[in-house]
CSV table of C-alpha atoms and ligand atoms in Angstrom, one decimal:
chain,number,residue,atom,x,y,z
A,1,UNK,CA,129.3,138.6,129.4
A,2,UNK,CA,129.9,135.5,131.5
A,3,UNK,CA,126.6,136.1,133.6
A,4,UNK,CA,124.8,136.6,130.3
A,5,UNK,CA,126.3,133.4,129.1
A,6,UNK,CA,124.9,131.7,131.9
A,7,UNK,CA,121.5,133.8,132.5
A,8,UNK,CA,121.0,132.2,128.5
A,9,UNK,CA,122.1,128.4,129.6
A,10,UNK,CA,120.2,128.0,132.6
A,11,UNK,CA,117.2,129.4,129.9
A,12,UNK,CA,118.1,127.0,127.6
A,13,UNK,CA,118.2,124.2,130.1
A,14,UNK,CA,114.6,125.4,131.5
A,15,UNK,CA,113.2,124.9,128.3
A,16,UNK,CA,115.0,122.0,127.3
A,17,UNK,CA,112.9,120.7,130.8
A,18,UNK,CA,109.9,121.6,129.5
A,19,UNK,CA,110.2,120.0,125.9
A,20,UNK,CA,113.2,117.9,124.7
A,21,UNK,CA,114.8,119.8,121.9
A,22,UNK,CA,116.0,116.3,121.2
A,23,UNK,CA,113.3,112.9,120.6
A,24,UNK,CA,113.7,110.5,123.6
A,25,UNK,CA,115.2,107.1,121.3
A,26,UNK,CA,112.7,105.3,120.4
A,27,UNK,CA,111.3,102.4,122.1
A,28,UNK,CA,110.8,98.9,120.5
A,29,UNK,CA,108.6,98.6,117.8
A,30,UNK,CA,105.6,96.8,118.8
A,31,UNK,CA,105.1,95.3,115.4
A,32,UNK,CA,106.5,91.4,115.3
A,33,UNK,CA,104.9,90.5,111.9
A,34,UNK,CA,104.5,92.2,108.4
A,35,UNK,CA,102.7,92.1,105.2
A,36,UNK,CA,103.7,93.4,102.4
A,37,UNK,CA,101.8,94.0,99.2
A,38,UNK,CA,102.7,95.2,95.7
A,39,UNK,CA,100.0,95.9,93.3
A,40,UNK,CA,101.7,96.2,89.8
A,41,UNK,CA,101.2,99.4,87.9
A,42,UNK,CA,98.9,101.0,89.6
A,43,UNK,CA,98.4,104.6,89.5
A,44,UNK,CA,98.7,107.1,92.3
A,45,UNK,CA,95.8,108.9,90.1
A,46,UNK,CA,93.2,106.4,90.5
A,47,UNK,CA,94.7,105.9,94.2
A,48,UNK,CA,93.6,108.9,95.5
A,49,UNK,CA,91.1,109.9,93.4
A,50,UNK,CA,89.3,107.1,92.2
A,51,UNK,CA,88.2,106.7,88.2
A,52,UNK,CA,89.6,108.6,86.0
A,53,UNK,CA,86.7,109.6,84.0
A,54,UNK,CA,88.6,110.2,80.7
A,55,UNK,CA,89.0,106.1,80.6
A,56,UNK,CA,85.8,105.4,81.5
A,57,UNK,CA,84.7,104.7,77.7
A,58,UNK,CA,85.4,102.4,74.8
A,59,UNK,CA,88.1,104.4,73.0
A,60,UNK,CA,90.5,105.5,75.8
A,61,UNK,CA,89.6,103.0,78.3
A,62,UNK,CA,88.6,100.1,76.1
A,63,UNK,CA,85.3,99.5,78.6
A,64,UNK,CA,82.9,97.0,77.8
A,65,UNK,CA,80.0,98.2,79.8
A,66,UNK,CA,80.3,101.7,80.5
A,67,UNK,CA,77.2,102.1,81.9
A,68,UNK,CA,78.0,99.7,84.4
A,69,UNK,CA,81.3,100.6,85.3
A,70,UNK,CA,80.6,103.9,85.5
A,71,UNK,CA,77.6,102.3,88.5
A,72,UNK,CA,80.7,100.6,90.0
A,73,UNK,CA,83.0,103.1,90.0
A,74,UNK,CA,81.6,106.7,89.2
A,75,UNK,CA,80.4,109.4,92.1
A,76,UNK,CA,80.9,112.8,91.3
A,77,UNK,CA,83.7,113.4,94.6
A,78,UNK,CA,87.0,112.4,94.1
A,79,UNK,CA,87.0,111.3,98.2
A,80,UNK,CA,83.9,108.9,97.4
A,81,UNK,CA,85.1,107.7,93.9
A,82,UNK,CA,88.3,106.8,95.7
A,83,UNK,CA,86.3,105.2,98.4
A,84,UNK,CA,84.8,103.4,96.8
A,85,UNK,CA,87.2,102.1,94.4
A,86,UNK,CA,89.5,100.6,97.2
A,87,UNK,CA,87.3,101.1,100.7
A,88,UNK,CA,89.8,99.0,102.7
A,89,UNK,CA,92.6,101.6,101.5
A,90,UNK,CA,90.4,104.4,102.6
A,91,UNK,CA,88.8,103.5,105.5
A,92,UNK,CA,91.1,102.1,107.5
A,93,UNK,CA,94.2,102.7,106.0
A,94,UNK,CA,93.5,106.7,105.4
A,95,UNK,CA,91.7,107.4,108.9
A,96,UNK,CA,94.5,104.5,111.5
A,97,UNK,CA,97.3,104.3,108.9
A,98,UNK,CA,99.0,106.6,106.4
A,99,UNK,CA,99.5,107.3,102.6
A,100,UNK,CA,102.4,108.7,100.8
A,101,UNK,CA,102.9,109.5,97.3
A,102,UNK,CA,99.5,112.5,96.7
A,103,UNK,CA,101.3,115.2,94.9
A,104,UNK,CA,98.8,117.5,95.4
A,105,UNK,CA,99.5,117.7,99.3
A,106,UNK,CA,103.0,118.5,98.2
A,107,UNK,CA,104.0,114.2,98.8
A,108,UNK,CA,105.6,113.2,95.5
A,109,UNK,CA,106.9,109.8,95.8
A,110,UNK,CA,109.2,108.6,93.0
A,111,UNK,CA,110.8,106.1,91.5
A,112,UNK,CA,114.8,106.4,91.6
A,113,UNK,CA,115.8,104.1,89.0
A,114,UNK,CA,114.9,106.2,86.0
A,115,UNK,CA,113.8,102.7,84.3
A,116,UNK,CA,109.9,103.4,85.4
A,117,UNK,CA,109.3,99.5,84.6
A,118,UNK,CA,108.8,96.0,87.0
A,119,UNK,CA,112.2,94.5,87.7
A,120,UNK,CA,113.9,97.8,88.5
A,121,UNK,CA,111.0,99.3,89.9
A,122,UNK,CA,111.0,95.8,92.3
A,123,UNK,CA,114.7,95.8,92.8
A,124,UNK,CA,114.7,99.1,94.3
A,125,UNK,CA,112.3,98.9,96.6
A,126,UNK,CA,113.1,95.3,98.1
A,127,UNK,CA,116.9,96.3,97.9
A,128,UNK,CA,117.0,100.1,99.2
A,129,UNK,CA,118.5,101.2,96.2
A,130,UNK,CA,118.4,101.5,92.5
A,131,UNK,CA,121.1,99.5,90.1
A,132,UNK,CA,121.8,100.9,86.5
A,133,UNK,CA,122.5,97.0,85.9
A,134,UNK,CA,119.5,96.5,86.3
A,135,UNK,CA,117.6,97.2,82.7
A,136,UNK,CA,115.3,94.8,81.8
A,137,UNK,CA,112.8,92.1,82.8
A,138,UNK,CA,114.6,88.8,82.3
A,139,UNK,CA,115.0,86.2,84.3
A,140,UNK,CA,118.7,86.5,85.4
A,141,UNK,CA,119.4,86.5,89.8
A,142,UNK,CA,119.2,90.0,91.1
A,143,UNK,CA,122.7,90.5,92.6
A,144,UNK,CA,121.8,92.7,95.6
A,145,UNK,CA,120.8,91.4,98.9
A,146,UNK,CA,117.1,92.5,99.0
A,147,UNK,CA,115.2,92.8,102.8
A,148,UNK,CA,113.6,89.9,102.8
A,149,UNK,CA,116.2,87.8,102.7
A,150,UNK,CA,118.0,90.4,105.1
A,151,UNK,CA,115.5,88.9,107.6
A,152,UNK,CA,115.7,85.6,106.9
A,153,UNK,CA,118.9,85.9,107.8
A,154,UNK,CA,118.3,86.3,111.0
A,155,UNK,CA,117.3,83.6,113.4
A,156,UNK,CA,114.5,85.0,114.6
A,157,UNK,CA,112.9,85.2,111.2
A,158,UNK,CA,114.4,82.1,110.0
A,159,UNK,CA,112.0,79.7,108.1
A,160,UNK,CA,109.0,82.3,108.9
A,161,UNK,CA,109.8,84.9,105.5
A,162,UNK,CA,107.7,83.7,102.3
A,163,UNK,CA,106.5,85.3,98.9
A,164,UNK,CA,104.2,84.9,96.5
A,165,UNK,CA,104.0,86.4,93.6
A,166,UNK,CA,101.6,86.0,89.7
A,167,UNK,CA,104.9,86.6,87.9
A,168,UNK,CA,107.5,84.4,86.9
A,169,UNK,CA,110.4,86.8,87.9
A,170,UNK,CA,109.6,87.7,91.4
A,171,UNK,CA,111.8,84.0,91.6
A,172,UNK,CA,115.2,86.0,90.3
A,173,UNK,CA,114.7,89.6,91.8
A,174,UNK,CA,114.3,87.7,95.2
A,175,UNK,CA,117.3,85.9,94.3
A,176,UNK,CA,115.4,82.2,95.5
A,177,UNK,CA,118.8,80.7,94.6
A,178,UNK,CA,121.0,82.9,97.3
A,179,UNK,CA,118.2,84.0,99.6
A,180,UNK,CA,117.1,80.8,100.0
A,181,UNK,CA,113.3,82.2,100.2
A,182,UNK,CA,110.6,80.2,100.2
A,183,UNK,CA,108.7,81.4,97.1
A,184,UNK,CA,106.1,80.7,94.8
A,185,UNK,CA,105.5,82.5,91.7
A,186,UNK,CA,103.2,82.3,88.8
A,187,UNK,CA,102.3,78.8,87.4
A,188,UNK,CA,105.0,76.9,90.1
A,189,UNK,CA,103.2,74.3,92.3
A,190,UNK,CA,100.8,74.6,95.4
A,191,UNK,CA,103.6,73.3,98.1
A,192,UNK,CA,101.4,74.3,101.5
A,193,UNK,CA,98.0,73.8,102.4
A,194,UNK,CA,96.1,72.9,105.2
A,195,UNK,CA,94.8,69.6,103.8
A,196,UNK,CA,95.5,67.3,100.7
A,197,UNK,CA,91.9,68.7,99.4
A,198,UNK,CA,92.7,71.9,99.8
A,199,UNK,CA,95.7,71.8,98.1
A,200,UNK,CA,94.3,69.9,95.2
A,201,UNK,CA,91.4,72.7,95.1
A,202,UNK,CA,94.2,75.4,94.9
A,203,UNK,CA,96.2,73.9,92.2
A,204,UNK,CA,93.1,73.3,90.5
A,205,UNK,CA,92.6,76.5,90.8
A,206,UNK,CA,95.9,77.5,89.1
A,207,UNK,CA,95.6,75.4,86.4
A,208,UNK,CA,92.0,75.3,85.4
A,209,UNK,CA,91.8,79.2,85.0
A,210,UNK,CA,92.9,80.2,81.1
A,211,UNK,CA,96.8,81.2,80.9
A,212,UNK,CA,95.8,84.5,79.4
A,213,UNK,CA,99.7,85.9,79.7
A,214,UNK,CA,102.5,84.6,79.5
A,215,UNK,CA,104.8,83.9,82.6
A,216,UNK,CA,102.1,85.6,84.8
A,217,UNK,CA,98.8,83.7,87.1
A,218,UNK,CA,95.5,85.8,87.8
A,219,UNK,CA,96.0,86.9,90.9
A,220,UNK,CA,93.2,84.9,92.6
A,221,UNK,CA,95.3,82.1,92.3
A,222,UNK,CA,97.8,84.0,93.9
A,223,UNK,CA,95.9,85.2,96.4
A,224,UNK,CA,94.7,82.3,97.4
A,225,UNK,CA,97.6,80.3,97.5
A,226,UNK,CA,99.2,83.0,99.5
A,227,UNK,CA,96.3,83.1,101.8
A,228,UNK,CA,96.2,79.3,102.5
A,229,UNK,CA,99.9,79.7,103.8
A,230,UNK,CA,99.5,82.7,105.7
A,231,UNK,CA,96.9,80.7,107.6
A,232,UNK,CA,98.9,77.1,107.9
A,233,UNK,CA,102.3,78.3,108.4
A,234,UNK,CA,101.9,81.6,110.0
A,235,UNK,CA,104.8,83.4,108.4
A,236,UNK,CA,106.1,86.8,110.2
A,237,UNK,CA,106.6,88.4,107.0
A,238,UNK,CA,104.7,87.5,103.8
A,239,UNK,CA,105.3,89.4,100.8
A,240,UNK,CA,102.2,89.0,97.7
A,241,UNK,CA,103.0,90.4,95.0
A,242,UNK,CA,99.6,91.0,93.1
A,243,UNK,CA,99.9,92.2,89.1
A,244,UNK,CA,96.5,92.0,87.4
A,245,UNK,CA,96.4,96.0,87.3
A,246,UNK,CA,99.2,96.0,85.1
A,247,UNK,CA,98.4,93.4,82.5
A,248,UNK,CA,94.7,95.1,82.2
A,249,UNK,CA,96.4,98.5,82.1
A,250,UNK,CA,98.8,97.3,78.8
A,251,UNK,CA,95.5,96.0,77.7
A,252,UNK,CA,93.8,99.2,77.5
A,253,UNK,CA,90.6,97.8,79.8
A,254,UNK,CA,90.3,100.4,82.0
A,255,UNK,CA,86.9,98.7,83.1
A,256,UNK,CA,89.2,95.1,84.0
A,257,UNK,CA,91.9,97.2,85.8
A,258,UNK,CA,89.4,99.2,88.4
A,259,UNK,CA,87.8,95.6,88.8
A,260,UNK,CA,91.2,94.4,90.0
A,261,UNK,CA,92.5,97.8,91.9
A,262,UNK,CA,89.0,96.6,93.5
A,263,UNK,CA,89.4,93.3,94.1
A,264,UNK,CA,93.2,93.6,95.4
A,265,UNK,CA,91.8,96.5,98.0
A,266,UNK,CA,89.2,93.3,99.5
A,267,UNK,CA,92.2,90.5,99.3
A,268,UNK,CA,94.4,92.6,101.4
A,269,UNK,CA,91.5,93.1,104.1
A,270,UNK,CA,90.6,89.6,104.2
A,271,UNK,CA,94.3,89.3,105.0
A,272,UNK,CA,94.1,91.9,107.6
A,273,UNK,CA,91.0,90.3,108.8
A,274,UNK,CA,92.8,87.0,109.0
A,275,UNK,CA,95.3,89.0,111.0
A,276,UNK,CA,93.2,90.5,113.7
A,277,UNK,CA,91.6,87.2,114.8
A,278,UNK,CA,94.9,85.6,115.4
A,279,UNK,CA,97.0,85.4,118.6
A,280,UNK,CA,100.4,85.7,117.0
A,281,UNK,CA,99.1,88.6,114.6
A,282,UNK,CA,96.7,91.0,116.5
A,283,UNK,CA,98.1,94.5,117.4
A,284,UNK,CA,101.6,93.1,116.5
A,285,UNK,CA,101.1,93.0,112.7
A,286,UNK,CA,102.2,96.0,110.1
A,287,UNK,CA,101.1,96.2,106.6
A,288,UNK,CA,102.6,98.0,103.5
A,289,UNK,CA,101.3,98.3,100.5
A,290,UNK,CA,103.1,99.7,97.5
A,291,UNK,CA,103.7,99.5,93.1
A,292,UNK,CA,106.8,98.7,91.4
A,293,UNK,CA,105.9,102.2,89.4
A,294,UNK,CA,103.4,104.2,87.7
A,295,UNK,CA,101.8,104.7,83.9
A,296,UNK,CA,100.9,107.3,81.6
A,297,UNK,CA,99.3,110.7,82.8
A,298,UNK,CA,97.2,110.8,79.9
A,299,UNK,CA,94.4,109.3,78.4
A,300,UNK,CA,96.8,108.4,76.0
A,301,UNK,CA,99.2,106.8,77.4
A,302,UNK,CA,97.7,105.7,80.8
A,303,UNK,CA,98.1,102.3,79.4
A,304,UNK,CA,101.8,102.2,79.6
A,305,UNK,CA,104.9,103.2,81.8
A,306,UNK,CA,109.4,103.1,81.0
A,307,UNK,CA,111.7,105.7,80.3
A,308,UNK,CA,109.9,107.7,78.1
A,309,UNK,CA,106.4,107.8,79.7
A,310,UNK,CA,106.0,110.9,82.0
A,311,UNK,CA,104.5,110.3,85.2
A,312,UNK,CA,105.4,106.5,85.3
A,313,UNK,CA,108.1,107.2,87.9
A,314,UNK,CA,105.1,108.5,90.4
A,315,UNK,CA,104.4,105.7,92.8
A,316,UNK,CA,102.3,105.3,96.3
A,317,UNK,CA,103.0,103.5,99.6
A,318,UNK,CA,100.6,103.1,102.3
A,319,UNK,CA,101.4,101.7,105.6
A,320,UNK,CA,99.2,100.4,108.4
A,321,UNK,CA,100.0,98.6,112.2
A,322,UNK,CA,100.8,99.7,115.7
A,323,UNK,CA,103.8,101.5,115.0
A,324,UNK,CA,102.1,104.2,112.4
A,325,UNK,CA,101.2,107.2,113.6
A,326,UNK,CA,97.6,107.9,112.2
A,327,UNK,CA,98.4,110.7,109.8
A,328,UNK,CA,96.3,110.1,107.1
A,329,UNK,CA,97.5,110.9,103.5
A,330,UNK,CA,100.4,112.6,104.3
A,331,UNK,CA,101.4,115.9,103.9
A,332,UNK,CA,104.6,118.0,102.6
A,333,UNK,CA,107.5,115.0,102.6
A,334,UNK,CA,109.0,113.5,100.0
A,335,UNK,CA,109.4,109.7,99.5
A,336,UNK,CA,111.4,107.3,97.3
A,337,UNK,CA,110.6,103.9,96.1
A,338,UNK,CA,114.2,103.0,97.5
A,339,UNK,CA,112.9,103.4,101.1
A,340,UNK,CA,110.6,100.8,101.3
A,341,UNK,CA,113.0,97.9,102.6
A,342,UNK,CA,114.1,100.0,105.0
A,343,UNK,CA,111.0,100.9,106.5
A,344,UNK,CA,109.7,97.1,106.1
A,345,UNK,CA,113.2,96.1,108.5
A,346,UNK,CA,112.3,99.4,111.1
A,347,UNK,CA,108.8,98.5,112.0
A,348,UNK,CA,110.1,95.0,112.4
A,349,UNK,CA,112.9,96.3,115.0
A,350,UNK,CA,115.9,95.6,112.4
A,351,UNK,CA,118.1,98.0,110.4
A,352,UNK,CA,118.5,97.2,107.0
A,353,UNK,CA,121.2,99.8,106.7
A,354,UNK,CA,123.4,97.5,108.5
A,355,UNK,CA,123.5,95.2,106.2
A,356,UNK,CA,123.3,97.7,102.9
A,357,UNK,CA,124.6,101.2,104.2
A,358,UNK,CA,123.9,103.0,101.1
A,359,UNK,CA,120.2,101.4,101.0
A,360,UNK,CA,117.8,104.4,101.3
A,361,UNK,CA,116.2,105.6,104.6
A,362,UNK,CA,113.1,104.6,105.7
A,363,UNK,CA,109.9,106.3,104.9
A,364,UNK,CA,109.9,109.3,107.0
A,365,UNK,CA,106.8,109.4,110.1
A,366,UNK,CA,105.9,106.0,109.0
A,367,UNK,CA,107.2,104.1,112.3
A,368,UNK,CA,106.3,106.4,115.4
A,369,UNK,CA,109.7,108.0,116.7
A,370,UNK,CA,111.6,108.0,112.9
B,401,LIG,ZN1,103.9,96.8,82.8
């Protein structure tokens, strides 16, 4: 028995040479800076397959031109509709980076909160977790500690975390009053700019463009503004929280909402661009891009999302950056909303769990060695 006992240890031990049956740790994460996007509302459905041809008419979709939408947005393949709804998304995110939340590859990504709607949906992922306080959209300050502030916390990041956001509550789920982030939200003042022109141009911008909703900017003004910083101040995290989807999609204009899906895709490359030709952000520069929750499976009710709607608690995340494994749309794992801090503090080389231990994981795969 004893020899046996051994003979099957020093077999174990051979192979255990040949292959670790445990993962060396992991080294350092190269990336140093992040940027993180949320696009509000937006469908997994028309995130991986492009138009939904349903809503590509005046009665569902509430199109204006459908004969020109459906020459924007219409190819028979779901792989080149979805192309060429959001090309950035695709062709560099789905070939170097990797996408989570395609329930047909057995991916399901979900929203934990149960509420299915912007504050909770927002809370949850900034905060690792979901709160059953939170249960609606107003303005009162978000009492967990949520990652961003996490990192500003620490000296390294000190100064160098900023968000901008087209809605007027980002402010009070970031907690501006405790976190002490710098933020700018909706119709607030243009603060930074790289000239006194430029910022007049930028809050001219803001204020010249109609105030078609109420507590919420068009996001090329938030873009923009958001933009102009990333260049002057060279944050290491910048968060933009982009909503146009979202109004369009309440709207029933399916026609406005591809237009902005679209329109989002190219800011977050010129960002990305912006990125690769700098010093500080080249090679050492992640990118997440997520929604605060989904909408309506239907043709029906594609137009809205909460409690009731089935489907709304189906979300996306793709991530980007030296520490992603190329994967592609991922495959067989399941992911929550609630992970998304986490991951955004493990590329970066932090644990959010330190701070929060019952925040969620992070995304599983999506930094190379977790
Ligand atoms: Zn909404």
């Amino acid at each position: 028995m004893r020899l046996c006992a051994f003979a099957v240890l020093l077999a174990l031990l051979a192979v255990a040479g040949a292959t670790p049956a445990q993962s060396p740790p992991a080294a350092r994460p190269k990336t140093e800076n992040l940027i993180l996007v949320t696009l509000d509302g937006m469908r997994w459905q028309d995130v991986f397959t492009g138009a939904d041809n349903r809503m590509m008419n005046k009665e569902q979709g509430g199109v204006a031109d459908v004969r020109l939408l459906r020459q924007r947005f219409w190819r028979g393949e779901p792989d080149a509709r979805r192309e060429l709804l959001m090309p950035f998304l695709w062709q560099v995110i789905g070939k170097d980076g990797q996408l989570f939340g395609d329930p047909e590859r057995n991916a399901r990504a979900v929203v934990t909160n149960g509420k299915k709607f912007s504050y909770p949906g927002y809370s949850e992922m900034l905060c690792g977790k979901a709160d059953e306080r939170i249960a609606s959209n107003d303005k009162f300050p978000n009492p967990n500690v949520n990652v961003l502030e996490f990192l500003a916390g620490k000296p390294a990041f000190h100064g160098r975390v900023a968000a901008f956001s087209g809605w007027d509550v980002h402010p009070f789920i970031l907690n501006r009053e405790r976190s002490g982030l710098f933020i700018e939200a909706a119709f607030e003042p243009v603060t930074v700019a790289r000239s006194k022109e430029r910022l007049a141009d930028l809050q001219a911008l803001l204020e010249q463009l109609p105030r078609y909703w109420e507590g919420f900017a068009f996001d090329v003004a938030t873009f923009q503004r958001a933009r102009e910083y990333f260049v002057c101040k060279q944050p290491r995290v910048i968060y933009l929280a982009l909503g146009e989807t979202d109004e369009w999609g309440h709207g029933r204009r399916y026609d406005c909402y591809l237009e902005m899906a679209h329109a989002a895709d190219a800011m977050v490359r010129e960002l990305w661009q912006l990125a690769q030709a700098s010093d500080q952000y080249r090679g050492k520069t992640s990118l997440l891009i997520t929604c605060d929750h989904g909408r309506g499976r239907s043709e029906k009710d594609w137009t809205d999302h909460g409690e009731k709607i089935e489907g709304a608690e189906e979300v996306w995340m793709a991530v980007l950056g030296p520490d992603t494994p190329p994967l592609g749309v991922r495959r067989d794992v399941a992911a929550t909303q609630a992970m998304v801090a986490a991951t955004v503090a493990l590329l970066l080389g932090e644990d959010f769990r330190s701070a929060v231990p019952d925040a969620a994981p992070p995304l599983p795969g999506a930094c190379a060695g977790h």
